[in-house]
């Protein structure tokens, strides 16, 4: 994935279970790993970023531009009762990372120019 998207400079990885092993195994060949240690449950993390969605501050590409969008949105809407939650978990980790002042946040105008919906 790092080769597919070379402009991604940070890779957030939960520093527990398999995440620790991933960081350890790949850190010498892939740069930009940022260990994340969650302190709350998945449900609590999702609840804490819900206001961003409600306020229209989470931008999701049009499904005509990104064919993965319907599955992604379905997983978000089915959480926590859905059979999968990996994308929900990574979304909440990223939004919390941004909320804490890390990473790059684009303005609404920049996202509109990039043809994303909100």
XYZ file of N, CA, C and O in Angstrom:
472
model
N 0.817 -1.198 0.000
C 0.000 0.000 0.000
C 0.858 1.257 0.000
O 0.485 2.260 -0.606
N 1.995 1.209 0.668
C 2.894 2.359 0.685
C 3.389 2.674 -0.724
O 3.565 3.836 -1.074
N 3.610 1.666 -1.537
C 4.026 1.898 -2.917
C 2.869 2.423 -3.764
O 3.055 3.246 -4.647
N 1.663 1.967 -3.486
C 0.495 2.398 -4.252
C 0.167 3.866 -3.978
O -0.251 4.585 -4.873
N 0.329 4.299 -2.725
C 0.047 5.679 -2.337
C 1.290 6.292 -1.683
O 1.347 6.479 -0.473
N 2.293 6.645 -2.477
C 3.562 7.129 -1.919
C 3.459 8.474 -1.203
O 4.338 8.806 -0.415
N 2.394 9.238 -1.444
C 2.259 10.536 -0.777
C 1.777 10.394 0.668
O 1.785 11.365 1.416
N 1.362 9.210 1.054
C 0.941 8.985 2.438
C 2.199 8.882 3.292
O 2.995 7.963 3.134
N 2.376 9.856 4.172
C 3.613 9.886 4.955
C 3.452 9.292 6.345
O 4.443 8.981 6.996
N 2.212 9.134 6.801
C 1.977 8.539 8.119
C 1.053 7.337 7.982
O 0.056 7.393 7.291
N 1.426 6.273 8.663
C 0.612 5.068 8.693
C 0.276 4.782 10.146
O 1.128 4.368 10.925
N -0.963 5.055 10.544
C -1.376 4.824 11.921
C -1.607 3.332 12.121
O -2.355 2.713 11.378
N -0.960 2.779 13.136
C -1.080 1.348 13.415
C -1.280 1.178 14.915
O -0.514 1.722 15.716
N -2.323 0.415 15.278
C -2.534 0.130 16.702
C -1.337 -0.648 17.216
O -0.968 -1.673 16.660
N -0.756 -0.150 18.290
C 0.449 -0.756 18.850
C 0.071 -1.828 19.865
O 0.387 -1.730 21.044
N -0.642 -2.837 19.379
C -0.986 -3.993 20.199
C -1.279 -5.150 19.269
O -1.513 -4.950 18.084
N -1.221 -6.343 19.792
C -1.479 -7.568 19.027
C -0.691 -7.562 17.722
O 0.510 -7.354 17.724
N -1.375 -7.770 16.596
C -0.689 -7.852 15.305
C -0.062 -6.533 14.884
O 0.903 -6.521 14.123
N -0.606 -5.417 15.330
C -0.060 -4.117 14.962
C 1.380 -3.958 15.398
O 2.219 -3.434 14.653
N 1.687 -4.382 16.597
C 3.074 -4.305 17.088
C 4.006 -5.130 16.214
O 5.126 -4.709 15.909
N 3.542 -6.304 15.802
C 4.355 -7.162 14.938
C 4.548 -6.529 13.566
O 5.641 -6.599 12.996
N 3.511 -5.880 13.040
C 3.611 -5.208 11.738
C 4.656 -4.096 11.808
O 5.523 -3.986 10.935
N 4.567 -3.275 12.839
C 5.529 -2.191 13.003
C 6.946 -2.739 13.088
O 7.859 -2.272 12.407
N 7.132 -3.738 13.911
C 8.461 -4.320 14.108
C 9.023 -4.911 12.816
O 10.197 -4.706 12.493
N 8.189 -5.613 12.079
C 8.639 -6.293 10.861
C 8.933 -5.328 9.715
O 9.887 -5.514 8.968
N 8.132 -4.270 9.584
C 8.225 -3.415 8.398
C 8.929 -2.080 8.607
O 9.219 -1.385 7.630
N 9.228 -1.709 9.834
C 9.754 -0.362 10.073
C 11.085 -0.091 9.374
O 11.409 1.053 9.093
N 11.842 -1.122 9.057
C 13.127 -0.893 8.373
C 12.949 -0.722 6.865
O 13.856 -0.227 6.190
N 11.787 -1.088 6.319
C 11.587 -0.968 4.868
C 10.463 -0.003 4.492
O 10.396 0.432 3.349
N 9.582 0.312 5.432
C 8.474 1.237 5.172
C 8.520 2.325 6.231
O 8.482 2.040 7.430
N 8.593 3.558 5.798
C 8.691 4.662 6.755
C 7.310 5.182 7.129
O 6.321 4.931 6.441
N 7.259 5.917 8.223
C 6.062 6.649 8.584
C 5.099 5.966 9.534
O 3.983 6.450 9.719
N 5.504 4.875 10.158
C 4.594 4.230 11.102
C 4.410 5.101 12.340
O 5.380 5.600 12.911
N 3.170 5.286 12.737
C 2.848 6.023 13.948
C 2.067 5.073 14.844
O 0.922 4.730 14.539
N 2.684 4.611 15.936
C 1.970 3.707 16.832
C 0.834 4.441 17.559
O 1.008 5.546 18.052
N -0.328 3.826 17.575
C -1.503 4.374 18.252
C -1.905 3.388 19.337
O -2.027 2.186 19.075
N -2.093 3.892 20.541
C -2.546 3.038 21.645
C -3.927 3.495 22.080
O -4.060 4.511 22.765
N -4.965 2.796 21.653
C -6.319 3.189 22.037
C -6.525 3.051 23.537
O -6.029 2.117 24.164
N -7.266 4.001 24.097
C -7.551 3.949 25.536
C -9.024 3.715 25.808
O -9.403 3.571 26.958
N -9.837 3.700 24.764
C -11.273 3.484 24.923
C -11.716 2.322 24.049
O -10.987 1.886 23.159
N -12.941 1.874 24.250
C -13.502 0.815 23.418
C -13.763 1.352 22.012
O -13.815 2.561 21.787
N -13.969 0.438 21.061
C -14.293 0.856 19.698
C -15.568 1.686 19.676
O -15.667 2.666 18.951
N -16.548 1.272 20.474
C -17.821 1.992 20.516
C -17.635 3.409 21.053
O -18.192 4.363 20.519
N -16.821 3.562 22.082
C -16.572 4.888 22.655
C -15.822 5.768 21.671
O -16.120 6.961 21.536
N -14.866 5.186 20.950
C -14.133 5.968 19.951
C -15.050 6.410 18.821
O -14.963 7.549 18.351
N -15.949 5.526 18.396
C -16.896 5.892 17.336
C -17.839 6.986 17.823
O -18.122 7.948 17.103
N -18.298 6.867 19.036
C -19.205 7.867 19.598
C -18.525 9.230 19.684
O -19.149 10.271 19.436
N -17.238 9.236 19.993
C -16.534 10.507 20.173
C -16.341 11.270 18.862
O -16.148 12.481 18.878
N -16.393 10.584 17.716
C -16.222 11.278 16.439
C -17.534 11.447 15.672
O -17.551 12.083 14.617
N -18.621 10.934 16.205
C -19.922 11.078 15.553
C -20.263 12.537 15.260
O -20.803 12.835 14.187
N -19.961 13.483 16.157
C -20.275 14.884 15.841
C -19.616 15.397 14.560
O -20.171 16.273 13.896
N -18.464 14.871 14.184
C -17.832 15.285 12.932
C -18.698 14.904 11.729
O -18.840 15.674 10.786
N -19.270 13.703 11.779
C -20.168 13.269 10.713
C -21.443 14.112 10.725
O -21.902 14.572 9.686
N -21.999 14.308 11.914
C -23.246 15.063 12.034
C -23.086 16.504 11.544
O -24.021 17.082 10.985
N -21.925 17.089 11.744
C -21.675 18.469 11.338
C -21.280 18.587 9.872
O -21.097 19.697 9.372
N -21.159 17.459 9.190
C -20.762 17.497 7.787
C -19.284 17.746 7.578
O -18.876 18.239 6.533
N -18.479 17.395 8.564
C -17.043 17.647 8.486
C -16.219 16.426 8.095
O -14.993 16.481 8.121
N -16.886 15.335 7.759
C -16.183 14.157 7.258
C -16.538 14.047 5.784
O -17.704 13.960 5.421
N -15.528 14.079 4.961
C -15.729 14.088 3.524
C -15.486 12.698 2.957
O -14.459 12.089 3.215
N -16.439 12.233 2.180
C -16.373 10.908 1.573
C -16.514 11.103 0.067
O -17.409 11.828 -0.381
N -15.649 10.493 -0.724
C -15.747 10.687 -2.169
C -17.078 10.171 -2.712
O -17.711 9.306 -2.111
N -17.457 10.699 -3.836
C -18.623 10.171 -4.539
C -18.321 8.729 -4.931
O -17.190 8.399 -5.286
N -19.329 7.869 -4.879
C -19.077 6.470 -5.215
C -18.744 6.286 -6.693
O -18.170 5.280 -7.079
N -19.054 7.285 -7.524
C -18.631 7.205 -8.924
C -17.123 7.395 -9.050
O -16.512 6.933 -10.005
N -16.524 8.083 -8.079
C -15.080 8.303 -8.070
C -14.347 7.202 -7.299
O -13.164 6.960 -7.530
N -15.046 6.596 -6.358
C -14.424 5.594 -5.487
C -15.408 4.447 -5.264
O -16.327 4.556 -4.458
N -15.229 3.344 -5.966
C -16.195 2.250 -5.895
C -16.302 1.570 -4.527
O -17.255 0.854 -4.269
N -15.376 1.838 -3.628
C -15.407 1.251 -2.292
C -16.380 1.964 -1.362
O -16.704 1.467 -0.276
N -16.871 3.140 -1.743
C -17.686 3.970 -0.852
C -18.958 3.273 -0.353
O -19.243 3.310 0.843
N -19.776 2.625 -1.200
C -21.002 1.999 -0.665
C -20.725 0.985 0.445
O -21.418 0.962 1.465
N -19.704 0.164 0.259
C -19.356 -0.819 1.296
C -18.891 -0.119 2.574
O -19.268 -0.509 3.679
N -18.088 0.903 2.410
C -17.574 1.667 3.552
C -18.726 2.307 4.339
O -18.811 2.166 5.555
N -19.605 2.994 3.641
C -20.742 3.651 4.307
C -21.633 2.614 4.980
O -22.100 2.816 6.104
N -21.856 1.489 4.321
C -22.664 0.417 4.916
C -22.037 -0.074 6.218
O -22.733 -0.270 7.223
N -20.724 -0.258 6.221
C -20.048 -0.707 7.444
C -20.190 0.318 8.562
O -20.443 -0.038 9.716
N -20.056 1.602 8.222
C -20.228 2.651 9.232
C -21.632 2.621 9.822
O -21.811 2.721 11.038
N -22.625 2.490 8.952
C -24.020 2.539 9.410
C -24.430 1.299 10.198
O -25.312 1.376 11.053
N -23.805 0.163 9.922
C -24.144 -1.085 10.618
C -23.427 -1.230 11.961
O -23.789 -2.077 12.766
N -22.420 -0.411 12.200
C -21.652 -0.506 13.438
C -22.514 -0.123 14.636
O -23.296 0.807 14.558
N -22.456 -0.834 15.753
C -21.550 -1.938 16.105
C -22.129 -3.322 15.841
O -21.497 -4.314 16.150
N -23.314 -3.386 15.247
C -23.969 -4.680 15.055
C -23.536 -5.397 13.778
O -23.879 -6.556 13.593
N -22.789 -4.726 12.916
C -22.368 -5.344 11.661
C -21.332 -6.428 11.867
O -20.728 -6.556 12.932
N -21.117 -7.205 10.809
C -20.162 -8.310 10.911
C -18.712 -7.853 10.746
O -17.798 -8.608 11.043
N -18.516 -6.619 10.279
C -17.161 -6.090 10.109
C -17.067 -4.707 10.745
O -18.039 -3.959 10.757
N -15.878 -4.383 11.271
C -15.697 -3.055 11.859
C -14.301 -2.482 11.633
O -13.948 -1.467 12.216
N -13.522 -3.097 10.762
C -12.152 -2.634 10.538
C -12.108 -1.204 10.000
O -11.285 -0.398 10.429
N -12.982 -0.890 9.040
C -12.985 0.459 8.466
C -13.513 1.483 9.464
O -13.054 2.626 9.481
N -14.444 1.069 10.294
C -14.937 1.962 11.349
C -13.789 2.271 12.297
O -13.552 3.431 12.652
N -13.068 1.257 12.687
C -11.966 1.428 13.622
C -10.882 2.337 13.045
O -10.405 3.256 13.714
N -10.508 2.113 11.798
C -9.470 2.957 11.209
C -9.964 4.391 11.010
O -9.201 5.347 11.178
N -11.243 4.558 10.709
C -11.807 5.899 10.558
C -11.777 6.648 11.880
O -11.362 7.811 11.936
N -12.181 5.996 12.951
C -12.183 6.677 14.252
C -10.765 6.986 14.707
O -10.512 8.055 15.269
N -9.833 6.080 14.429
C -8.443 6.335 14.808
C -7.913 7.565 14.056
O -7.245 8.421 14.645
N -8.207 7.653 12.769
C -7.728 8.791 11.971
C -8.373 10.090 12.438
O -7.688 11.103 12.617
N -9.690 10.083 12.657
C -10.367 11.310 13.089
C -9.877 11.762 14.459
O -9.705 12.961 14.693
N -9.648 10.823 15.356
C -9.094 11.188 16.664
C -7.679 11.719 16.534
O -7.287 12.657 17.233
N -6.902 11.162 15.627
C -5.539 11.638 15.373
C -5.581 13.081 14.885
O -4.852 13.939 15.369
N -6.478 13.374 13.945
C -6.631 14.744 13.457
C -7.132 15.676 14.551
O -6.678 16.806 14.683
N -8.083 15.208 15.341
C -8.658 16.040 16.402
C -7.596 16.455 17.412
O -7.634 17.552 17.965
N -6.641 15.598 17.628
C -5.593 15.888 18.602
C -4.469 16.737 18.028
O -3.422 16.879 18.638
N -4.692 17.299 16.842
C -3.729 18.232 16.269
C -2.644 17.607 15.428
O -1.665 18.253 15.105
N -2.790 16.363 15.054
C -1.797 15.705 14.218
C -2.329 15.605 12.797
O -3.518 15.679 12.563
N -1.452 15.421 11.858
C -1.891 15.212 10.488
C -2.293 16.500 9.795
O -2.148 17.590 10.313
N -2.802 16.356 8.601
C -3.207 17.482 7.780
C -4.721 17.457 7.644
O -5.306 16.419 7.353
N -5.334 18.598 7.846
C -6.774 18.696 7.680
C -7.044 19.686 6.563
O -6.553 20.812 6.584
N -7.804 19.264 5.574
C -8.149 20.136 4.467
C -9.386 20.947 4.806
O -10.252 20.491 5.549
N -9.490 22.121 4.231
C -10.676 22.944 4.430
C -11.822 22.403 3.590
O -11.625 21.621 2.650
N -13.030 22.837 3.909
C -14.218 22.436 3.149
C -14.038 22.817 1.672
O -14.374 22.047 0.778
N -13.503 23.996 1.407
C -13.316 24.452 0.037
C -12.323 23.564 -0.716
O -12.529 23.233 -1.883
N -11.252 23.162 -0.051
C -10.278 22.283 -0.690
C -10.908 20.939 -1.034
O -10.648 20.382 -2.099
N -11.728 20.435 -0.137
C -12.383 19.161 -0.396
C -13.395 19.288 -1.532
O -13.512 18.393 -2.365
N -14.133 20.397 -1.574
C -15.088 20.604 -2.668
C -14.369 20.676 -4.002
O -14.834 20.129 -4.993
N -13.230 21.346 -4.032
C -12.454 21.427 -5.261
C -11.959 20.054 -5.693
O -11.794 19.790 -6.879
N -11.761 19.168 -4.739
C -11.320 17.812 -5.050
C -12.490 16.902 -5.392
O -12.342 15.705 -5.517
N -13.696 17.461 -5.496
C -14.920 16.745 -5.876
C -15.338 15.704 -4.847
O -15.796 14.626 -5.193
N -15.201 16.027 -3.580
C -15.690 15.147 -2.536
C -17.023 15.667 -2.050
O -17.290 16.863 -2.054
N -17.871 14.764 -1.603
C -19.154 15.183 -1.047
C -19.030 15.280 0.456
O -18.124 14.751 1.073
N -19.969 15.967 1.076
C -19.992 16.076 2.533
C -21.413 16.147 3.004
O -22.328 16.328 2.268
